mmCIF file of C-alpha atoms and ligand atoms in Angstrom:
data_model
loop_
_atom_site.group_PDB
_atom_site.id
_atom_site.type_symbol
_atom_site.label_atom_id
_atom_site.label_comp_id
_atom_site.label_asym_id
_atom_site.label_seq_id
_atom_site.Cartn_x
_atom_site.Cartn_y
_atom_site.Cartn_z
ATOM 1 C CA MET C 19 -17.619 29.037 15.585
ATOM 2 C CA VAL C 20 -17.720 29.378 19.488
ATOM 3 C CA GLU C 21 -16.402 26.684 21.321
ATOM 4 C CA ILE C 22 -17.265 25.092 24.417
ATOM 5 C CA ILE C 23 -14.536 25.767 26.497
ATOM 6 C CA ASP C 24 -16.001 24.731 29.979
ATOM 7 C CA PHE C 25 -19.101 23.892 31.844
ATOM 8 C CA LYS C 26 -20.190 23.694 35.423
ATOM 9 C CA ILE C 27 -23.087 22.259 36.543
ATOM 10 C CA ARG C 28 -24.386 22.455 40.230
ATOM 11 C CA PRO C 29 -27.440 21.010 42.254
ATOM 12 C CA ALA C 30 -30.257 24.386 42.296
ATOM 13 C CA PHE C 31 -33.505 25.392 44.105
ATOM 14 C CA THR C 32 -36.973 25.963 42.320
ATOM 15 C CA SER C 33 -39.134 29.079 43.294
ATOM 16 C CA ARG C 34 -41.255 26.078 45.564
ATOM 17 C CA GLY C 35 -38.387 24.550 46.563
ATOM 18 C CA ASP C 36 -37.707 21.637 44.549
ATOM 19 C CA PRO C 37 -34.168 20.295 43.474
ATOM 20 C CA THR C 38 -33.430 21.167 39.957
ATOM 21 C CA LEU C 39 -29.835 22.189 38.178
ATOM 22 C CA GLU C 40 -28.248 24.916 37.102
ATOM 23 C CA ALA C 41 -25.124 25.094 34.236
ATOM 24 C CA GLU C 42 -22.745 27.485 33.184
ATOM 25 C CA VAL C 43 -21.528 27.333 29.838
ATOM 26 C CA ILE C 44 -18.384 29.242 29.212
ATOM 27 C CA VAL C 45 -16.870 29.885 25.476
ATOM 28 C CA ARG C 46 -13.717 32.290 24.778
ATOM 29 C CA GLY C 47 -15.160 35.754 25.682
ATOM 30 C CA GLY C 48 -18.476 34.576 26.625
ATOM 31 C CA LYS C 49 -20.976 32.950 29.504
ATOM 32 C CA GLY C 50 -23.820 31.696 29.711
ATOM 33 C CA ARG C 51 -26.049 30.574 32.949
ATOM 34 C CA ALA C 52 -29.337 28.644 33.381
ATOM 35 C CA THR C 53 -31.249 27.175 36.282
ATOM 36 C CA SER C 54 -34.599 24.609 34.871
ATOM 37 C CA PRO C 55 -37.888 24.862 35.864
ATOM 38 C CA MET C 56 -39.881 22.024 36.971
ATOM 39 C CA GLY C 57 -43.646 21.851 36.969
ATOM 40 C CA ALA C 58 -46.009 20.200 39.542
ATOM 41 C CA SER C 59 -49.111 19.482 37.303
ATOM 42 C CA ALA C 60 -46.490 17.372 35.308
ATOM 43 C CA GLY C 61 -47.895 15.750 32.018
ATOM 44 C CA LYS C 62 -47.130 11.761 32.627
ATOM 45 C CA ASN C 63 -45.678 11.759 28.582
ATOM 46 C CA GLU C 64 -43.030 14.756 29.670
ATOM 47 C CA ALA C 65 -39.267 14.163 29.923
ATOM 48 C CA VAL C 66 -38.294 12.713 33.219
ATOM 49 C CA HIS C 67 -37.453 16.116 35.283
ATOM 50 C CA LEU C 68 -34.274 14.479 37.504
ATOM 51 C CA PRO C 69 -32.921 11.000 37.656
ATOM 52 C CA LYS C 70 -33.855 8.290 40.450
ATOM 53 C CA GLY C 71 -30.579 9.071 42.059
ATOM 54 C CA GLY C 72 -31.208 13.049 42.235
ATOM 55 C CA PRO C 73 -28.777 15.709 40.740
ATOM 56 C CA LYS C 74 -25.819 14.237 42.385
ATOM 57 C CA ALA C 75 -26.368 11.446 39.947
ATOM 58 C CA SER C 76 -27.014 13.759 36.934
ATOM 59 C CA ILE C 77 -23.754 15.701 37.891
ATOM 60 C CA GLU C 78 -21.466 12.980 37.961
ATOM 61 C CA ILE C 79 -22.814 11.597 34.489
ATOM 62 C CA LEU C 80 -21.925 14.803 33.480
ATOM 63 C CA VAL C 81 -18.652 15.463 34.602
ATOM 64 C CA SER C 82 -17.584 11.987 33.742
ATOM 65 C CA ASN C 83 -18.791 12.870 29.705
ATOM 66 C CA ARG C 84 -16.864 15.913 30.124
ATOM 67 C CA ASN C 85 -14.765 15.919 27.233
ATOM 68 C CA ARG C 86 -17.507 14.995 24.821
ATOM 69 C CA ILE C 87 -19.302 18.575 25.375
ATOM 70 C CA ILE C 88 -16.380 20.634 25.446
ATOM 71 C CA GLY C 89 -15.454 21.687 22.048
ATOM 72 C CA ILE C 90 -18.980 21.751 20.939
ATOM 73 C CA ASP C 91 -20.033 24.933 18.982
ATOM 74 C CA ALA C 92 -22.032 26.542 21.173
ATOM 75 C CA GLY C 93 -24.272 28.158 19.055
ATOM 76 C CA ASP C 94 -24.833 24.730 17.020
ATOM 77 C CA LEU C 95 -28.255 24.066 19.637
ATOM 78 C CA LYS C 96 -28.736 20.523 17.383
ATOM 79 C CA ALA C 97 -25.186 19.170 17.707
ATOM 80 C CA LEU C 98 -25.409 20.011 21.612
ATOM 81 C CA SER C 99 -29.117 18.531 21.733
ATOM 82 C CA ASP C 100 -28.118 15.125 20.049
ATOM 83 C CA THR C 101 -24.400 14.830 21.980
ATOM 84 C CA LEU C 102 -26.657 15.002 25.754
ATOM 85 C CA LYS C 103 -29.168 12.879 24.290
ATOM 86 C CA ASP C 104 -26.154 10.305 23.419
ATOM 87 C CA ILE C 105 -24.421 10.466 26.480
ATOM 88 C CA ASP C 106 -28.296 9.980 28.388
ATOM 89 C CA GLY C 107 -29.341 6.599 26.592
ATOM 90 C CA THR C 108 -32.603 7.080 27.343
ATOM 91 C CA GLU C 109 -35.938 8.727 25.080
ATOM 92 C CA LYS C 110 -36.766 10.842 28.137
ATOM 93 C CA PHE C 111 -33.547 11.755 29.837
ATOM 94 C CA GLU C 112 -33.687 9.252 32.639
ATOM 95 C CA ASN C 113 -29.901 9.518 33.270
ATOM 96 C CA ILE C 114 -29.001 13.058 33.484
ATOM 97 C CA GLY C 115 -32.649 14.959 33.614
ATOM 98 C CA ALA C 116 -34.459 17.098 31.245
ATOM 99 C CA ALA C 117 -33.286 19.913 34.134
ATOM 100 C CA ALA C 118 -29.551 18.936 32.933
ATOM 101 C CA ALA C 119 -30.672 19.201 29.690
ATOM 102 C CA TYR C 120 -32.924 22.258 29.353
ATOM 103 C CA ALA C 121 -29.887 24.162 32.016
ATOM 104 C CA ILE C 122 -26.700 23.072 29.593
ATOM 105 C CA THR C 123 -28.687 24.006 26.483
ATOM 106 C CA VAL C 124 -29.994 27.247 27.620
ATOM 107 C CA ALA C 125 -27.080 28.167 28.976
ATOM 108 C CA SER C 126 -25.193 27.331 25.664
ATOM 109 C CA ALA C 127 -27.317 29.706 23.918
ATOM 110 C CA GLU C 128 -26.664 32.290 26.222
ATOM 111 C CA ALA C 129 -23.316 31.956 25.896
ATOM 112 C CA GLU C 130 -22.982 32.373 22.381
ATOM 113 C CA ALA C 131 -25.324 35.698 22.234
ATOM 114 C CA ASP C 132 -23.313 36.812 24.990
ATOM 115 C CA SER C 133 -19.585 35.833 23.182
ATOM 116 C CA ARG C 134 -21.446 37.515 20.018
ATOM 117 C CA GLY C 135 -22.637 40.257 21.766
ATOM 118 C CA VAL C 136 -26.550 39.889 20.799
ATOM 119 C CA PRO C 137 -30.063 39.820 22.260
ATOM 120 C CA MET C 138 -30.223 35.709 23.278
ATOM 121 C CA TYR C 139 -33.264 35.260 20.645
ATOM 122 C CA GLU C 140 -30.832 36.314 17.789
ATOM 123 C CA VAL C 141 -29.229 33.592 18.177
ATOM 124 C CA LEU C 142 -32.723 31.318 17.964
ATOM 125 C CA ILE C 143 -34.359 33.349 14.978
ATOM 126 C CA GLY C 144 -30.692 35.692 13.497
ATOM 127 C CA LYS C 145 -31.653 38.661 12.217
ATOM 128 C CA GLU C 146 -35.359 38.331 11.267
ATOM 129 C CA LYS C 147 -37.431 41.219 13.178
ATOM 130 C CA PRO C 148 -38.612 39.790 16.803
ATOM 131 C CA THR C 149 -42.188 40.450 17.979
ATOM 132 C CA ILE C 150 -42.761 41.034 21.576
ATOM 133 C CA PRO C 151 -45.490 38.177 22.595
ATOM 134 C CA TYR C 152 -47.825 39.851 24.949
ATOM 135 C CA PRO C 153 -48.398 38.250 28.639
ATOM 136 C CA LEU C 154 -50.697 35.829 29.516
ATOM 137 C CA GLY C 155 -50.929 35.479 33.466
ATOM 138 C CA ASN C 156 -53.209 34.062 36.033
ATOM 139 C CA VAL C 157 -54.832 35.806 38.803
ATOM 140 C CA LEU C 158 -57.052 33.252 40.537
ATOM 141 C CA GLY C 159 -56.184 29.722 40.783
ATOM 142 C CA GLY C 160 -56.660 26.286 42.409
ATOM 143 C CA GLY C 161 -55.710 22.726 41.191
ATOM 144 C CA LYS C 162 -52.212 21.115 42.267
ATOM 145 C CA HIS C 163 -51.358 24.969 42.529
ATOM 146 C CA ALA C 164 -52.799 25.300 45.254
ATOM 147 C CA GLY C 165 -54.004 24.353 48.900
ATOM 148 C CA LYS C 166 -57.716 22.965 50.103
ATOM 149 C CA GLY C 167 -60.700 24.959 49.433
ATOM 150 C CA SER C 168 -59.528 26.473 46.078
ATOM 151 C CA PRO C 169 -60.690 25.856 43.068
ATOM 152 C CA ASP C 170 -61.101 22.731 41.168
ATOM 153 C CA ILE C 171 -59.898 24.592 37.686
ATOM 154 C CA GLN C 172 -55.936 25.455 38.081
ATOM 155 C CA GLU C 173 -55.550 28.817 36.288
ATOM 156 C CA PHE C 174 -57.846 31.375 35.505
ATOM 157 C CA LEU C 175 -56.165 33.443 33.183
ATOM 158 C CA VAL C 176 -55.946 37.371 31.270
ATOM 159 C CA THR C 177 -54.230 38.469 28.880
ATOM 160 C CA PRO C 178 -54.300 42.586 27.743
ATOM 161 C CA LEU C 179 -55.325 41.896 23.805
ATOM 162 C CA GLY C 180 -55.836 45.690 23.488
ATOM 163 C CA ALA C 181 -52.682 47.118 25.184
ATOM 164 C CA PRO C 182 -50.095 49.201 22.821
ATOM 165 C CA ASN C 183 -46.697 47.660 24.040
ATOM 166 C CA ILE C 184 -45.519 44.974 26.673
ATOM 167 C CA VAL C 185 -45.398 47.518 29.336
ATOM 168 C CA GLU C 186 -48.859 48.452 29.322
ATOM 169 C CA ALA C 187 -49.665 44.795 28.789
ATOM 170 C CA ILE C 188 -48.423 44.203 32.204
ATOM 171 C CA LYS C 189 -49.985 46.851 34.056
ATOM 172 C CA VAL C 190 -53.290 45.704 32.965
ATOM 173 C CA ASN C 191 -52.692 42.241 34.199
ATOM 174 C CA LEU C 192 -51.514 43.845 37.553
ATOM 175 C CA GLU C 193 -54.780 46.170 37.622
ATOM 176 C CA VAL C 194 -56.623 42.838 37.267
ATOM 177 C CA HIS C 195 -54.770 41.214 39.757
ATOM 178 C CA LYS C 196 -55.473 43.571 42.409
ATOM 179 C CA LYS C 197 -59.338 43.858 41.436
ATOM 180 C CA VAL C 198 -59.235 40.378 41.937
ATOM 181 C CA ARG C 199 -57.980 40.618 45.159
ATOM 182 C CA SER C 200 -60.506 43.430 46.331
ATOM 183 C CA ILE C 201 -63.685 41.482 44.883
ATOM 184 C CA ILE C 202 -62.417 38.226 47.068
ATOM 185 C CA GLU C 203 -62.126 40.343 49.550
ATOM 186 C CA GLU C 204 -65.416 41.967 49.045
ATOM 187 C CA ARG C 205 -66.765 38.724 49.135
ATOM 188 C CA ASP C 206 -64.979 36.666 51.903
ATOM 189 C CA PRO C 207 -63.390 39.235 54.450
ATOM 190 C CA THR C 208 -61.484 36.762 56.152
ATOM 191 C CA PHE C 209 -59.612 36.370 52.690
ATOM 192 C CA THR C 210 -56.052 35.966 54.224
ATOM 193 C CA GLY C 211 -54.655 37.243 50.755
ATOM 194 C CA GLY C 212 -53.336 33.677 50.082
ATOM 195 C CA LYS C 213 -51.597 32.706 46.562
ATOM 196 C CA GLY C 214 -50.856 29.282 44.640
ATOM 197 C CA ASP C 215 -47.395 28.612 43.588
ATOM 198 C CA GLU C 216 -47.117 31.483 40.628
ATOM 199 C CA GLY C 217 -49.120 33.852 42.332
ATOM 200 C CA ALA C 218 -52.325 33.617 41.215
ATOM 201 C CA TRP C 219 -54.880 34.104 44.291
ATOM 202 C CA ALA C 220 -56.245 30.862 46.014
ATOM 203 C CA PRO C 221 -59.514 31.846 48.147
ATOM 204 C CA LYS C 222 -61.802 29.402 49.186
ATOM 205 C CA MET C 223 -64.120 29.395 45.800
ATOM 206 C CA THR C 224 -65.739 26.964 43.946
ATOM 207 C CA ASP C 225 -64.998 27.094 40.140
ATOM 208 C CA GLU C 226 -68.120 29.070 39.309
ATOM 209 C CA GLU C 227 -67.459 31.918 42.056
ATOM 210 C CA ALA C 228 -64.182 32.455 40.465
ATOM 211 C CA PHE C 229 -65.510 32.482 37.180
ATOM 212 C CA GLU C 230 -67.920 35.494 38.417
ATOM 213 C CA VAL C 231 -64.981 37.239 40.448
ATOM 214 C CA VAL C 232 -62.244 37.257 37.565
ATOM 215 C CA GLU C 233 -65.131 38.199 34.837
ATOM 216 C CA LYS C 234 -65.926 41.151 36.880
ATOM 217 C CA ALA C 235 -62.389 42.263 37.619
ATOM 218 C CA ILE C 236 -61.461 42.070 34.106
ATOM 219 C CA ASP C 237 -64.702 43.936 33.244
ATOM 220 C CA HIS C 238 -63.787 46.801 35.810
ATOM 221 C CA VAL C 239 -60.768 47.138 34.473
ATOM 222 C CA SER C 240 -61.151 46.779 30.589
ATOM 223 C CA ARG C 241 -63.708 50.003 31.276
ATOM 224 C CA GLU C 242 -61.456 52.006 33.504
ATOM 225 C CA LEU C 243 -58.523 51.423 31.059
ATOM 226 C CA GLY C 244 -59.878 50.812 27.976
ATOM 227 C CA TYR C 245 -58.344 47.907 26.692
ATOM 228 C CA LYS C 246 -60.144 44.807 25.337
ATOM 229 C CA ILE C 247 -58.871 41.824 27.848
ATOM 230 C CA GLY C 248 -59.301 38.342 26.886
ATOM 231 C CA PHE C 249 -60.247 36.033 29.923
ATOM 232 C CA GLY C 250 -58.709 32.068 29.293
ATOM 233 C CA ILE C 251 -58.795 29.065 31.853
ATOM 234 C CA ASP C 252 -56.131 25.881 32.247
ATOM 235 C CA MET C 253 -58.084 23.154 33.186
ATOM 236 C CA ALA C 254 -55.310 20.851 33.638
ATOM 237 C CA SER C 255 -57.720 18.419 32.711
ATOM 238 C CA SER C 256 -55.139 15.463 33.651
ATOM 239 C CA SER C 257 -55.002 16.272 37.517
ATOM 240 C CA LEU C 258 -59.079 16.026 37.302
ATOM 241 C CA TRP C 259 -59.559 12.659 35.525
ATOM 242 C CA GLU C 260 -60.073 9.757 37.761
ATOM 243 C CA ASN C 261 -61.176 6.152 36.876
ATOM 244 C CA GLY C 262 -62.622 7.174 33.575
ATOM 245 C CA LYS C 263 -64.343 10.509 34.642
ATOM 246 C CA TYR C 264 -63.798 14.518 35.684
ATOM 247 C CA VAL C 265 -63.603 14.408 39.349
ATOM 248 C CA TYR C 266 -63.994 18.117 40.775
ATOM 249 C CA ARG C 267 -63.328 17.455 44.401
ATOM 250 C CA ARG C 268 -63.713 21.093 45.814
ATOM 251 C CA LYS C 269 -67.696 21.298 43.740
ATOM 252 C CA GLY C 270 -68.140 17.318 44.301
ATOM 253 C CA LYS C 271 -69.417 16.915 40.777
ATOM 254 C CA ILE C 272 -67.882 14.528 38.310
ATOM 255 C CA LEU C 273 -68.624 14.087 34.532
ATOM 256 C CA THR C 274 -68.302 11.705 32.077
ATOM 257 C CA PRO C 275 -66.076 12.980 29.190
ATOM 258 C CA GLU C 276 -68.801 13.320 26.899
ATOM 259 C CA GLU C 277 -70.325 16.081 30.350
ATOM 260 C CA GLN C 278 -66.909 17.757 30.235
ATOM 261 C CA LEU C 279 -67.265 18.301 26.251
ATOM 262 C CA ALA C 280 -70.474 19.730 27.029
ATOM 263 C CA TYR C 281 -69.196 21.884 30.498
ATOM 264 C CA VAL C 282 -66.305 22.940 28.499
ATOM 265 C CA GLU C 283 -68.352 24.827 25.933
ATOM 266 C CA ASP C 284 -71.105 25.726 28.232
ATOM 267 C CA LEU C 285 -68.027 27.952 30.074
ATOM 268 C CA VAL C 286 -67.142 29.145 26.871
ATOM 269 C CA LYS C 287 -69.921 30.805 25.832
ATOM 270 C CA ARG C 288 -70.952 31.985 29.644
ATOM 271 C CA TYR C 289 -67.853 33.598 29.771
ATOM 272 C CA ASN C 290 -67.052 34.561 26.514
ATOM 273 C CA LEU C 291 -63.241 32.723 26.515
ATOM 274 C CA ILE C 292 -60.453 33.482 23.897
ATOM 275 C CA TYR C 293 -58.199 30.260 25.648
ATOM 276 C CA VAL C 294 -58.972 27.230 26.340
ATOM 277 C CA GLU C 295 -56.190 24.965 28.467
ATOM 278 C CA ASP C 296 -56.178 21.201 28.594
ATOM 279 C CA PRO C 297 -59.397 20.758 28.426
ATOM 280 C CA PHE C 298 -59.224 17.195 28.347
ATOM 281 C CA HIS C 299 -57.055 14.519 30.001
ATOM 282 C CA GLU C 300 -53.848 13.683 28.059
ATOM 283 C CA GLU C 301 -54.688 11.003 26.166
ATOM 284 C CA ASP C 302 -57.657 11.860 24.958
ATOM 285 C CA PHE C 303 -56.835 13.302 21.600
ATOM 286 C CA GLU C 304 -60.231 12.613 20.344
ATOM 287 C CA SER C 305 -62.607 14.873 22.382
ATOM 288 C CA PHE C 306 -59.900 17.752 22.321
ATOM 289 C CA SER C 307 -60.430 17.158 18.456
ATOM 290 C CA GLU C 308 -64.299 17.100 18.401
ATOM 291 C CA LEU C 309 -64.252 20.894 21.124
ATOM 292 C CA THR C 310 -61.771 22.243 18.132
ATOM 293 C CA LYS C 311 -64.612 21.119 15.243
ATOM 294 C CA LYS C 312 -67.537 22.692 17.637
ATOM 295 C CA ILE C 313 -65.599 26.068 18.823
ATOM 296 C CA LYS C 314 -64.361 28.821 16.403
ATOM 297 C CA ASP C 315 -62.577 31.265 17.366
ATOM 298 C CA VAL C 316 -61.179 30.449 20.585
ATOM 299 C CA VAL C 317 -57.928 29.230 20.864
ATOM 300 C CA ILE C 318 -57.780 25.237 22.139
ATOM 301 C CA VAL C 319 -54.050 24.827 23.717
ATOM 302 C CA GLY C 320 -52.814 21.382 24.474
ATOM 303 C CA ASP C 321 -49.939 21.207 27.307
ATOM 304 C CA ASP C 322 -50.141 18.122 29.100
ATOM 305 C CA LEU C 323 -51.554 16.459 25.888
ATOM 306 C CA PHE C 324 -48.601 17.496 23.275
ATOM 307 C CA VAL C 325 -45.911 17.865 26.343
ATOM 308 C CA THR C 326 -43.600 20.068 23.671
ATOM 309 C CA ASN C 327 -42.997 17.033 21.511
ATOM 310 C CA VAL C 328 -43.109 16.803 18.006
ATOM 311 C CA ALA C 329 -44.395 13.204 17.303
ATOM 312 C CA ARG C 330 -47.683 13.346 19.839
ATOM 313 C CA LEU C 331 -48.057 17.297 18.219
ATOM 314 C CA GLU C 332 -47.667 15.325 14.647
ATOM 315 C CA ARG C 333 -50.730 13.061 15.767
ATOM 316 C CA GLY C 334 -52.466 16.395 16.892
ATOM 317 C CA ILE C 335 -52.006 17.661 13.566
ATOM 318 C CA LYS C 336 -53.816 15.033 11.786
ATOM 319 C CA MET C 337 -56.721 14.719 14.105
ATOM 320 C CA ASN C 338 -57.080 18.313 14.303
ATOM 321 C CA ALA C 339 -56.906 18.418 18.036
ATOM 322 C CA ALA C 340 -56.206 21.705 18.712
ATOM 323 C CA ASN C 341 -55.215 25.172 17.570
ATOM 324 C CA GLY C 342 -52.354 25.868 20.133
ATOM 325 C CA VAL C 343 -49.896 24.175 21.696
ATOM 326 C CA ILE C 344 -48.017 25.271 24.725
ATOM 327 C CA LEU C 345 -44.281 24.842 24.993
ATOM 328 C CA LYS C 346 -42.092 24.629 27.678
ATOM 329 C CA VAL C 347 -38.354 23.292 27.281
ATOM 330 C CA ASN C 348 -38.021 21.477 30.117
ATOM 331 C CA GLN C 349 -40.920 19.075 28.942
ATOM 332 C CA VAL C 350 -38.782 17.749 26.504
ATOM 333 C CA GLY C 351 -35.332 18.899 27.486
ATOM 334 C CA THR C 352 -33.380 20.127 24.842
ATOM 335 C CA LEU C 353 -33.932 23.809 23.120
ATOM 336 C CA TYR C 354 -33.061 22.170 20.156
ATOM 337 C CA ASP C 355 -35.995 19.995 20.170
ATOM 338 C CA ALA C 356 -38.565 23.042 21.890
ATOM 339 C CA LEU C 357 -37.516 24.616 18.936
ATOM 340 C CA LEU C 358 -38.363 22.007 16.036
ATOM 341 C CA PHE C 359 -41.658 21.539 18.042
ATOM 342 C CA SER C 360 -42.858 25.473 17.675
ATOM 343 C CA LYS C 361 -42.209 25.295 13.953
ATOM 344 C CA LEU C 362 -44.184 22.432 13.597
ATOM 345 C CA ALA C 363 -47.166 23.876 15.476
ATOM 346 C CA ILE C 364 -47.059 27.326 13.434
ATOM 347 C CA ASP C 365 -46.533 25.947 9.827
ATOM 348 C CA ASN C 366 -49.531 24.116 11.333
ATOM 349 C CA GLY C 367 -51.392 27.669 11.559
ATOM 350 C CA TYR C 368 -51.241 26.478 15.625
ATOM 351 C CA LYS C 369 -50.256 29.491 17.858
ATOM 352 C CA VAL C 370 -47.787 28.976 20.359
ATOM 353 C CA ILE C 371 -47.868 29.810 23.881
ATOM 354 C CA ALA C 372 -44.330 29.899 25.723
ATOM 355 C CA SER C 373 -44.471 28.850 28.908
ATOM 356 C CA HIS C 374 -43.141 28.806 32.359
ATOM 357 C CA ARG C 375 -43.567 26.002 35.520
ATOM 358 C CA SER C 376 -45.207 26.263 38.545
ATOM 359 C CA GLY C 377 -41.656 25.932 40.138
ATOM 360 C CA ASP C 378 -39.659 28.168 38.105
ATOM 361 C CA THR C 379 -36.373 30.398 38.544
ATOM 362 C CA TRP C 380 -34.824 33.988 38.536
ATOM 363 C CA ASP C 381 -34.253 33.361 34.918
ATOM 364 C CA HIS C 382 -35.470 35.606 32.385
ATOM 365 C CA HIS C 383 -34.550 33.509 29.110
ATOM 366 C CA LEU C 384 -37.847 32.243 28.769
ATOM 367 C CA ALA C 385 -38.663 35.900 26.989
ATOM 368 C CA HIS C 386 -35.974 35.558 24.589
ATOM 369 C CA ILE C 387 -37.150 31.537 24.300
ATOM 370 C CA ALA C 388 -40.992 32.783 23.209
ATOM 371 C CA ILE C 389 -39.300 35.439 20.756
ATOM 372 C CA GLY C 390 -37.056 32.928 19.437
ATOM 373 C CA ALA C 391 -40.265 30.066 18.883
ATOM 374 C CA LYS C 392 -42.285 33.241 17.405
ATOM 375 C CA ALA C 393 -44.571 32.658 20.202
ATOM 376 C CA TRP C 394 -48.294 34.133 20.289
ATOM 377 C CA LEU C 395 -48.160 34.812 24.091
ATOM 378 C CA ILE C 396 -45.547 33.951 26.898
ATOM 379 C CA LYS C 397 -47.583 32.567 29.965
ATOM 380 C CA THR C 398 -45.472 33.979 32.514
ATOM 381 C CA GLY C 399 -47.753 34.446 35.733
ATOM 382 C CA ILE C 400 -48.269 38.273 37.379
ATOM 383 C CA VAL C 401 -46.329 38.788 39.993
ATOM 384 C CA GLY C 402 -43.579 37.439 41.733
ATOM 385 C CA GLY C 403 -39.885 37.818 41.212
ATOM 386 C CA GLU C 404 -39.609 34.456 39.150
ATOM 387 C CA ARG C 405 -42.314 35.723 37.089
ATOM 388 C CA MET C 406 -41.615 39.452 36.662
ATOM 389 C CA SER C 407 -38.061 38.636 35.551
ATOM 390 C CA LYS C 408 -38.904 37.504 32.342
ATOM 391 C CA LEU C 409 -41.517 40.129 31.715
ATOM 392 C CA MET C 410 -39.129 42.444 32.740
ATOM 393 C CA GLU C 411 -36.228 41.378 29.779
ATOM 394 C CA LEU C 412 -39.238 41.530 27.801
ATOM 395 C CA CYS C 413 -39.664 45.174 28.820
ATOM 396 C CA ARG C 414 -36.028 45.155 28.076
ATOM 397 C CA ILE C 415 -35.902 43.816 24.559
ATOM 398 C CA TRP C 416 -38.929 46.180 23.551
ATOM 399 C CA GLU C 417 -36.803 48.815 24.744
ATOM 400 C CA GLY C 418 -34.016 47.823 22.654
ATOM 401 C CA LEU C 419 -36.043 47.400 19.708
ATOM 402 C CA GLN C 420 -37.465 51.198 20.013
ATOM 403 C CA GLU C 421 -33.616 52.675 19.799
HETATM 404 C C1 2PG T 15 -49.559 24.305 33.185
HETATM 405 C C2 2PG T 15 -48.336 24.751 34.781
HETATM 406 C C3 2PG T 15 -47.610 26.053 34.187
HETATM 407 P P1 2PG T 15 -46.754 22.869 35.905
HETATM 408 O O1 2PG T 15 -50.145 23.439 33.889
HETATM 409 O O2 2PG T 15 -49.362 25.337 32.293
HETATM 410 O O3 2PG T 15 -48.791 27.019 34.499
HETATM 411 O O4 2PG T 15 -48.096 24.046 35.411
HETATM 412 O O5 2PG T 15 -45.953 23.517 35.869
HETATM 413 O O6 2PG T 15 -47.265 23.066 37.472
HETATM 414 O O7 2PG T 15 -47.528 22.286 35.100
HETATM 415 MG MG1 MG T 16 -51.447 24.063 31.835
#
């Protein structure tokens, strides 16, 4: 047992410049430090990022409850999760904020690992052989992550299915990202090179044009490098949902839920998509389940639908609503709850995609969390320090496994 002997919590900022919290957990012979990311297209059923009074209010509560956190076994993620929930006293961390729950629980797992001299993922999966997930990254995007005139669909994603290892996989995604830029420039010589919050190119373009650009880039790089590259999208449909319809502003198109279903089916066929995230808004379990019934060999992923919440996933499982889940620890708050969620998903044949947030931090923990959650893919962008930190940590872990 490695007791928490001290902890610190301080205001911090994400890559988008939004306020968040950073925690430091100190144990005998080790310490951990973690900073919570924050979403922009956040689901309405997610835990609350920060309390109404901001970081200051959260810090005050935690400091006044110091003695309840000190003494907990840093590796006992359940005890820590229970204590934080108890201190908070609400269902969705309205008082201390999910940012605090994220930062303290992730820092604690890291402190435990540090004191034992093992990689953090080992605290999560023990001696089991780790599997390195392949990276899924967005090369082009719009929606809430980019400015006016960019596509309505939030993310056009690629994953290098055939790459032999993580280093090669990262290179493949980078090549597609670069190729996408040059194709955009061929079509629009005035393109400024603007990017969205996660480093994906954000050109003035309709969704249809964006599909063509990414498809062309994938074909080119895949032929050049000889690897199969999967094409996916995150429609983040809750962001399109207004008064009972899906509103595509850039295109000036409005779809009923039935039309949205037909549109998604058509996109999957036309562009050979292997991955579709949030094709419907966050309460429409029914349409999710209809789509999952209709199309085979495509991973249908719930992000805002499930918000890393066990009860919502249980409902989805009963309805066969999807076959993939996004796992974002800060959607639920504690690392313990997120791991319960991934276990439930895997036990029911769902694929897990461990994901960053659009406002992320320099931390690399997502690499360990993805391995701990037995993720199929890690969704963490392609360029930018806060994205590369996770990818580089996966390279280090992979290297360690070769030795
Ligand atoms: C998503 C995420 C990450 P955000 O919708 O999947 O790409 O975006 O963090 O803004 O919710
Ligand atoms: Mg999403």
